[in-house]
Amino acid sequence: ALARKIYAGCDIFLMPSKSEPCGLSQMVALRYGTIPVVRETGGLKDSVTDSGDGKGNGFTFKSYAANDMLAALHRAVGKYRDKPAWSELVIRALNCDNSWAGSANEYIAMYKQLLS
């Protein structure tokens, strides 16, 4: 219960992992409308897309370097100050579907392709 309250009470979730094979925390953050700032690695790269184009669900940075992380945080805070843009970003985050339904359909399509 405490973890849910923390996620729900935050605006930004920082996850600068050096390596992350899966990562559930960023998906939990998205579910609560907390915007993730993540390093592009493993499952973080798969589930968080940079919102620099106005279509993503968070903020990302590529290299494992403090300056890159800080630049992503500055972009996040800049977006936070633009309340209408931030509200749109939060709505995109809340609408993310990280369920198995999408992945399962992709696997089914891949298996069908392999069998044909």
C-alpha positions as a Python dict, from the first residue, in 0.01 Angstrom:
ca = {
    (1, 'A'): (0, 0, 0),
    (2, 'L'): (284, 239, 81),
    (3, 'A'): (455, 177, -254),
    (4, 'R'): (131, 257, -440),
    (5, 'K'): (96, 582, -246),
    (6, 'I'): (454, 678, -332),
    (7, 'Y'): (405, 609, -703),
    (8, 'A'): (73, 793, -707),
    (9, 'G'): (213, 1090, -516),
    (10, 'C'): (506, 1151, -750),
    (11, 'D'): (514, 1351, -1071),
    (12, 'I'): (843, 1213, -1206),
    (13, 'F'): (1005, 872, -1155),
    (14, 'L'): (1383, 852, -1209),
    (15, 'M'): (1524, 510, -1308),
    (16, 'P'): (1878, 556, -1444),
    (17, 'S'): (1967, 185, -1453),
    (18, 'K'): (2298, 76, -1601),
    (19, 'S'): (2133, -249, -1711),
    (20, 'E'): (1773, -356, -1673),
    (21, 'P'): (1660, -682, -1830),
    (22, 'C'): (1294, -617, -1763),
    (23, 'G'): (1192, -348, -1522),
    (24, 'L'): (845, -322, -1377),
    (25, 'S'): (883, -1, -1181),
    (26, 'Q'): (857, 223, -1485),
    (27, 'M'): (538, 42, -1591),
    (28, 'V'): (389, 85, -1244),
    (29, 'A'): (481, 454, -1257),
    (30, 'L'): (304, 490, -1594),
    (31, 'R'): (-6, 324, -1449),
    (32, 'Y'): (-21, 593, -1180),
    (33, 'G'): (48, 880, -1421),
    (34, 'T'): (399, 931, -1286),
    (35, 'I'): (629, 1017, -1575),
    (36, 'P'): (941, 800, -1598),
    (37, 'V'): (1287, 930, -1680),
    (38, 'V'): (1493, 628, -1778),
    (39, 'R'): (1815, 525, -1942),
    (40, 'E'): (1757, 349, -2273),
    (41, 'T'): (1847, -7, -2179),
    (42, 'G'): (1665, -341, -2183),
    (43, 'G'): (1301, -333, -2082),
    (44, 'L'): (1321, 37, -2000),
    (45, 'K'): (1389, 113, -2365),
    (46, 'D'): (1103, -119, -2466),
    (47, 'S'): (841, 40, -2240),
    (48, 'V'): (932, 409, -2220),
    (49, 'T'): (946, 625, -2530),
    (50, 'D'): (1084, 976, -2525),
    (51, 'S'): (820, 1247, -2542),
    (52, 'G'): (1042, 1491, -2728),
    (53, 'D'): (824, 1434, -3036),
    (54, 'G'): (503, 1495, -2839),
    (55, 'K'): (402, 1129, -2868),
    (56, 'G'): (609, 949, -2604),
    (57, 'N'): (523, 852, -2249),
    (58, 'G'): (835, 967, -2063),
    (59, 'F'): (1190, 1092, -2104),
    (60, 'T'): (1492, 887, -2198),
    (61, 'F'): (1867, 925, -2224),
    (62, 'K'): (2116, 697, -2400),
    (63, 'S'): (2452, 691, -2225),
    (64, 'Y'): (2524, 601, -1865),
    (65, 'A'): (2651, 951, -1788),
    (66, 'A'): (2537, 1205, -1531),
    (67, 'N'): (2519, 1486, -1788),
    (68, 'D'): (2281, 1289, -2011),
    (69, 'M'): (2059, 1201, -1715),
    (70, 'L'): (2057, 1564, -1601),
    (71, 'A'): (1961, 1680, -1952),
    (72, 'A'): (1666, 1438, -1954),
    (73, 'L'): (1559, 1563, -1611),
    (74, 'H'): (1578, 1923, -1732),
    (75, 'R'): (1356, 1834, -2027),
    (76, 'A'): (1109, 1665, -1790),
    (77, 'V'): (1097, 1964, -1556),
    (78, 'G'): (1059, 2198, -1853),
    (79, 'K'): (758, 1997, -1971),
    (80, 'Y'): (621, 1992, -1614),
    (81, 'R'): (618, 2373, -1613),
    (82, 'D'): (397, 2369, -1925),
    (83, 'K'): (80, 2249, -1749),
    (84, 'P'): (-131, 2176, -2062),
    (85, 'A'): (157, 1979, -2222),
    (86, 'W'): (223, 1797, -1894),
    (87, 'S'): (-143, 1700, -1864),
    (88, 'E'): (-133, 1553, -2216),
    (89, 'L'): (181, 1358, -2125),
    (90, 'V'): (18, 1220, -1810),
    (91, 'I'): (-285, 1110, -2012),
    (92, 'R'): (-55, 931, -2260),
    (93, 'A'): (118, 761, -1967),
    (94, 'L'): (-211, 650, -1814),
    (95, 'N'): (-324, 510, -2150),
    (96, 'C'): (-15, 291, -2195),
    (97, 'D'): (-105, -75, -2229),
    (98, 'N'): (173, -285, -2080),
    (99, 'S'): (-48, -589, -2042),
    (100, 'W'): (30, -926, -2194),
    (101, 'A'): (-249, -879, -2449),
    (102, 'G'): (-33, -680, -2691),
    (103, 'S'): (271, -903, -2648),
    (104, 'A'): (61, -1217, -2686),
    (105, 'N'): (-87, -1090, -3012),
    (106, 'E'): (262, -1013, -3143),
    (107, 'Y'): (379, -1365, -3055),
    (108, 'I'): (74, -1520, -3222),
    (109, 'A'): (138, -1318, -3540),
    (110, 'M'): (504, -1418, -3539),
    (111, 'Y'): (421, -1788, -3492),
    (112, 'K'): (161, -1773, -3771),
    (113, 'Q'): (421, -1614, -4000),
    (114, 'L'): (673, -1885, -3916),
    (115, 'L'): (420, -2160, -3987),
    (116, 'S'): (314, -2024, -4324),
}
